[in-house]
mmCIF file of C-alpha atoms in Angstrom:
data_model
loop_
_atom_site.group_PDB
_atom_site.id
_atom_site.type_symbol
_atom_site.label_atom_id
_atom_site.label_comp_id
_atom_site.label_asym_id
_atom_site.label_seq_id
_atom_site.Cartn_x
_atom_site.Cartn_y
_atom_site.Cartn_z
ATOM 1 C CA UNK A 16 56.950 30.100 42.273
ATOM 2 C CA UNK A 17 54.164 27.776 41.274
ATOM 3 C CA UNK A 18 54.850 24.307 42.490
ATOM 4 C CA UNK A 19 54.069 21.076 40.144
ATOM 5 C CA UNK A 20 51.438 19.927 42.260
ATOM 6 C CA UNK A 21 49.571 23.432 41.870
ATOM 7 C CA UNK A 22 50.169 23.246 38.127
ATOM 8 C CA UNK A 23 48.589 19.553 37.872
ATOM 9 C CA UNK A 24 45.600 20.646 39.655
ATOM 10 C CA UNK A 25 45.486 23.700 37.355
ATOM 11 C CA UNK A 26 45.620 21.671 34.150
ATOM 12 C CA UNK A 27 43.218 18.867 35.667
ATOM 13 C CA UNK A 28 40.250 21.762 36.708
ATOM 14 C CA UNK A 29 40.929 23.170 33.154
ATOM 15 C CA UNK A 30 40.459 19.735 31.421
ATOM 16 C CA UNK A 31 37.157 19.104 33.424
ATOM 17 C CA UNK A 32 36.016 22.459 32.761
ATOM 18 C CA UNK A 33 36.360 21.995 28.962
ATOM 19 C CA UNK A 34 34.798 18.486 29.021
ATOM 20 C CA UNK A 35 31.829 19.763 31.061
ATOM 21 C CA UNK A 36 31.553 22.481 28.688
ATOM 22 C CA UNK A 37 31.657 20.371 25.761
ATOM 23 C CA UNK A 38 29.050 18.052 27.017
ATOM 24 C CA UNK A 39 26.675 20.830 28.030
ATOM 25 C CA UNK A 40 27.112 22.686 24.358
ATOM 26 C CA UNK A 41 26.599 19.057 22.850
ATOM 27 C CA UNK A 42 23.098 18.875 24.545
ATOM 28 C CA UNK A 43 21.909 22.265 23.881
ATOM 29 C CA UNK A 44 23.030 21.717 20.108
ATOM 30 C CA UNK A 45 20.862 18.544 20.114
ATOM 31 C CA UNK A 46 17.942 20.023 21.750
ATOM 32 C CA UNK A 47 18.248 23.141 19.179
ATOM 33 C CA UNK A 48 15.992 22.935 15.860
ATOM 34 C CA UNK A 49 18.537 25.221 14.284
ATOM 35 C CA UNK A 50 21.684 23.623 15.646
ATOM 36 C CA UNK A 51 24.838 22.593 13.913
ATOM 37 C CA UNK A 52 24.987 19.167 11.932
ATOM 38 C CA UNK A 53 27.846 17.110 12.880
ATOM 39 C CA UNK A 54 27.813 15.059 9.534
ATOM 40 C CA UNK A 55 27.906 16.281 6.163
ATOM 41 C CA UNK A 56 25.204 17.489 4.112
ATOM 42 C CA UNK A 57 25.392 14.316 1.945
ATOM 43 C CA UNK A 58 25.060 12.384 4.784
ATOM 44 C CA UNK A 59 22.297 14.104 6.252
ATOM 45 C CA UNK A 60 20.151 14.143 3.175
ATOM 46 C CA UNK A 61 20.822 10.209 2.974
ATOM 47 C CA UNK A 62 19.358 9.853 6.506
ATOM 48 C CA UNK A 63 16.229 11.698 5.205
ATOM 49 C CA UNK A 64 15.367 9.477 2.355
ATOM 50 C CA UNK A 65 14.025 6.262 3.212
ATOM 51 C CA UNK A 66 13.261 3.163 0.742
ATOM 52 C CA UNK A 67 9.691 1.750 0.762
ATOM 53 C CA UNK A 68 8.404 -1.348 -0.913
ATOM 54 C CA UNK A 69 5.589 -0.936 -3.454
ATOM 55 C CA UNK A 70 3.066 -2.522 -1.046
ATOM 56 C CA UNK A 71 3.980 0.372 1.660
ATOM 57 C CA UNK A 72 3.632 2.756 -1.226
ATOM 58 C CA UNK A 73 0.323 1.482 -1.974
ATOM 59 C CA UNK A 74 -0.866 1.893 1.597
ATOM 60 C CA UNK A 75 0.160 5.398 1.698
ATOM 61 C CA UNK A 76 -1.881 6.064 -1.767
ATOM 62 C CA UNK A 77 -4.920 4.412 -0.352
ATOM 63 C CA UNK A 78 -4.775 6.418 2.617
ATOM 64 C CA UNK A 79 -4.086 9.517 0.922
ATOM 65 C CA UNK A 80 -1.373 10.413 3.197
ATOM 66 C CA UNK A 81 1.274 11.285 0.292
ATOM 67 C CA UNK A 82 1.905 12.958 -2.833
ATOM 68 C CA UNK A 83 3.335 10.902 -5.536
ATOM 69 C CA UNK A 84 6.160 12.445 -7.735
ATOM 70 C CA UNK A 85 7.284 11.084 -10.580
ATOM 71 C CA UNK A 86 10.855 11.818 -11.551
ATOM 72 C CA UNK A 87 10.984 10.420 -14.786
ATOM 73 C CA UNK A 88 10.985 12.329 -18.043
ATOM 74 C CA UNK A 89 8.105 14.434 -19.331
ATOM 75 C CA UNK A 90 7.707 11.792 -22.095
ATOM 76 C CA UNK A 91 7.847 8.662 -19.844
ATOM 77 C CA UNK A 92 5.264 10.555 -17.539
ATOM 78 C CA UNK A 93 2.907 11.214 -20.612
ATOM 79 C CA UNK A 94 2.770 7.402 -21.525
ATOM 80 C CA UNK A 95 1.759 6.396 -17.837
ATOM 81 C CA UNK A 96 2.015 6.908 -14.292
ATOM 82 C CA UNK A 97 0.887 6.596 -11.007
ATOM 83 C CA UNK A 98 -2.835 8.105 -10.900
ATOM 84 C CA UNK A 99 -2.831 11.310 -9.491
ATOM 85 C CA UNK A 100 1.030 11.995 -9.614
ATOM 86 C CA UNK A 101 2.859 14.625 -10.480
ATOM 87 C CA UNK A 102 5.824 15.053 -12.776
ATOM 88 C CA UNK A 103 9.060 16.737 -11.464
ATOM 89 C CA UNK A 104 11.831 15.268 -13.523
ATOM 90 C CA UNK A 105 15.178 15.482 -11.813
ATOM 91 C CA UNK A 106 17.093 16.197 -14.863
ATOM 92 C CA UNK A 107 17.793 18.681 -16.645
ATOM 93 C CA UNK A 108 18.072 20.488 -13.245
ATOM 94 C CA UNK A 109 17.010 23.768 -14.840
ATOM 95 C CA UNK A 110 13.385 21.726 -15.423
ATOM 96 C CA UNK A 111 13.606 20.207 -12.263
ATOM 97 C CA UNK A 112 13.780 23.414 -10.553
ATOM 98 C CA UNK A 113 11.151 24.876 -12.516
ATOM 99 C CA UNK A 114 8.856 22.233 -11.911
ATOM 100 C CA UNK A 115 9.524 22.192 -8.221
ATOM 101 C CA UNK A 116 8.398 26.126 -8.157
ATOM 102 C CA UNK A 117 5.151 25.241 -9.810
ATOM 103 C CA UNK A 118 4.521 22.668 -7.524
ATOM 104 C CA UNK A 119 5.789 24.375 -4.388
ATOM 105 C CA UNK A 120 2.401 24.768 -2.674
ATOM 106 C CA UNK A 121 1.682 21.157 -3.205
ATOM 107 C CA UNK A 122 4.974 19.727 -1.947
ATOM 108 C CA UNK A 123 4.549 22.100 1.151
ATOM 109 C CA UNK A 124 1.312 20.426 2.426
ATOM 110 C CA UNK A 125 1.526 18.405 5.616
ATOM 111 C CA UNK A 126 1.679 14.899 3.379
ATOM 112 C CA UNK A 127 4.625 12.658 2.753
ATOM 113 C CA UNK A 128 6.387 12.902 -0.423
ATOM 114 C CA UNK A 129 6.729 9.633 -2.269
ATOM 115 C CA UNK A 130 9.001 9.922 -5.534
ATOM 116 C CA UNK A 131 9.434 7.198 -7.906
ATOM 117 C CA UNK A 132 11.132 6.153 -11.264
ATOM 118 C CA UNK A 133 11.945 3.508 -13.336
ATOM 119 C CA UNK A 134 13.248 1.223 -10.551
ATOM 120 C CA UNK A 135 16.460 0.504 -8.432
ATOM 121 C CA UNK A 136 19.045 1.405 -11.080
ATOM 122 C CA UNK A 137 17.593 4.696 -12.395
ATOM 123 C CA UNK A 138 18.234 6.851 -9.859
ATOM 124 C CA UNK A 139 16.356 9.980 -10.838
ATOM 125 C CA UNK A 140 14.456 9.565 -7.391
ATOM 126 C CA UNK A 141 17.531 9.890 -5.345
ATOM 127 C CA UNK A 142 18.737 12.757 -7.324
ATOM 128 C CA UNK A 143 15.227 14.735 -6.980
ATOM 129 C CA UNK A 144 14.986 13.621 -3.262
ATOM 130 C CA UNK A 145 18.453 15.443 -2.420
ATOM 131 C CA UNK A 146 17.507 18.660 -4.634
ATOM 132 C CA UNK A 147 14.574 18.877 -2.257
ATOM 133 C CA UNK A 148 16.386 18.282 0.797
ATOM 134 C CA UNK A 149 19.046 21.007 -0.422
ATOM 135 C CA UNK A 150 16.287 23.545 -1.042
ATOM 136 C CA UNK A 151 15.210 23.098 2.492
ATOM 137 C CA UNK A 152 12.618 20.165 2.632
ATOM 138 C CA UNK A 153 13.108 18.950 6.340
ATOM 139 C CA UNK A 154 10.598 15.978 6.254
ATOM 140 C CA UNK A 155 11.343 12.337 5.219
ATOM 141 C CA UNK A 156 11.136 11.440 1.516
ATOM 142 C CA UNK A 157 9.906 8.021 0.661
ATOM 143 C CA UNK A 158 11.108 6.275 -2.528
ATOM 144 C CA UNK A 159 9.710 3.108 -4.008
ATOM 145 C CA UNK A 160 12.479 0.708 -4.258
ATOM 146 C CA UNK A 161 11.379 -0.782 -7.391
ATOM 147 C CA UNK A 162 9.653 2.259 -8.774
ATOM 148 C CA UNK A 163 6.766 2.437 -11.458
ATOM 149 C CA UNK A 164 7.651 -1.184 -13.235
ATOM 150 C CA UNK A 165 6.561 -2.963 -10.159
ATOM 151 C CA UNK A 166 3.598 -0.930 -9.366
ATOM 152 C CA UNK A 167 2.401 -1.387 -12.950
ATOM 153 C CA UNK A 168 2.835 -4.914 -12.701
ATOM 154 C CA UNK A 169 0.731 -5.419 -9.433
ATOM 155 C CA UNK A 170 -1.802 -3.631 -11.056
ATOM 156 C CA UNK A 171 -2.028 -0.554 -8.759
ATOM 157 C CA UNK A 172 -3.582 2.528 -10.073
ATOM 158 C CA UNK A 173 -2.039 4.331 -13.044
ATOM 159 C CA UNK A 174 -3.331 6.683 -15.596
ATOM 160 C CA UNK A 175 -2.286 6.851 -19.374
ATOM 161 C CA UNK A 176 -2.205 10.676 -20.060
ATOM 162 C CA UNK A 177 -2.441 10.579 -23.551
ATOM 163 C CA UNK A 178 -5.353 8.904 -23.751
ATOM 164 C CA UNK A 179 -6.882 9.673 -20.207
ATOM 165 C CA UNK A 180 -7.211 6.144 -19.858
ATOM 166 C CA UNK A 181 -7.351 5.010 -15.951
ATOM 167 C CA UNK A 182 -6.261 1.317 -15.202
ATOM 168 C CA UNK A 183 -7.080 0.262 -11.898
ATOM 169 C CA UNK A 184 -6.727 -3.464 -11.068
ATOM 170 C CA UNK A 185 -6.581 -4.293 -7.507
ATOM 171 C CA UNK A 186 -4.393 -7.264 -7.197
ATOM 172 C CA UNK A 187 -2.824 -7.445 -3.740
#
């Protein structure tokens, strides 16, 4: 018959093996690019979305290090938008998916994505960012916190698609 002392020893060794195995598995998972995510997809997508100021967006614009995406409607985009931005409305989703496919070769370039809409309360930038992440976009997505109105207010480069007019007042 097994004594109580031996049972305690077996239990202690088993627990030690489980703890050590868990630590090793967790470390391997962290180092593996295809490892498991221990948070929900929604929480993960929020960590990929970074809010930036209009001034930070302008730095990215001036250095040509980013692709600017207008998530507003086609109508709003046609009235005026950030110069050289592309339009991918976040709603309706069918149109959004169509435009993502159209601009897929641009989106996958090794440049940052900066998305904007009409400001902090519009939410279409967030929705488009989440769509892109759910479709496999793996880098950070930058969202201009105060959107197009502040960009225009600061006199940064915009264009009016209807008249092909470009406005560029450099007021920093």
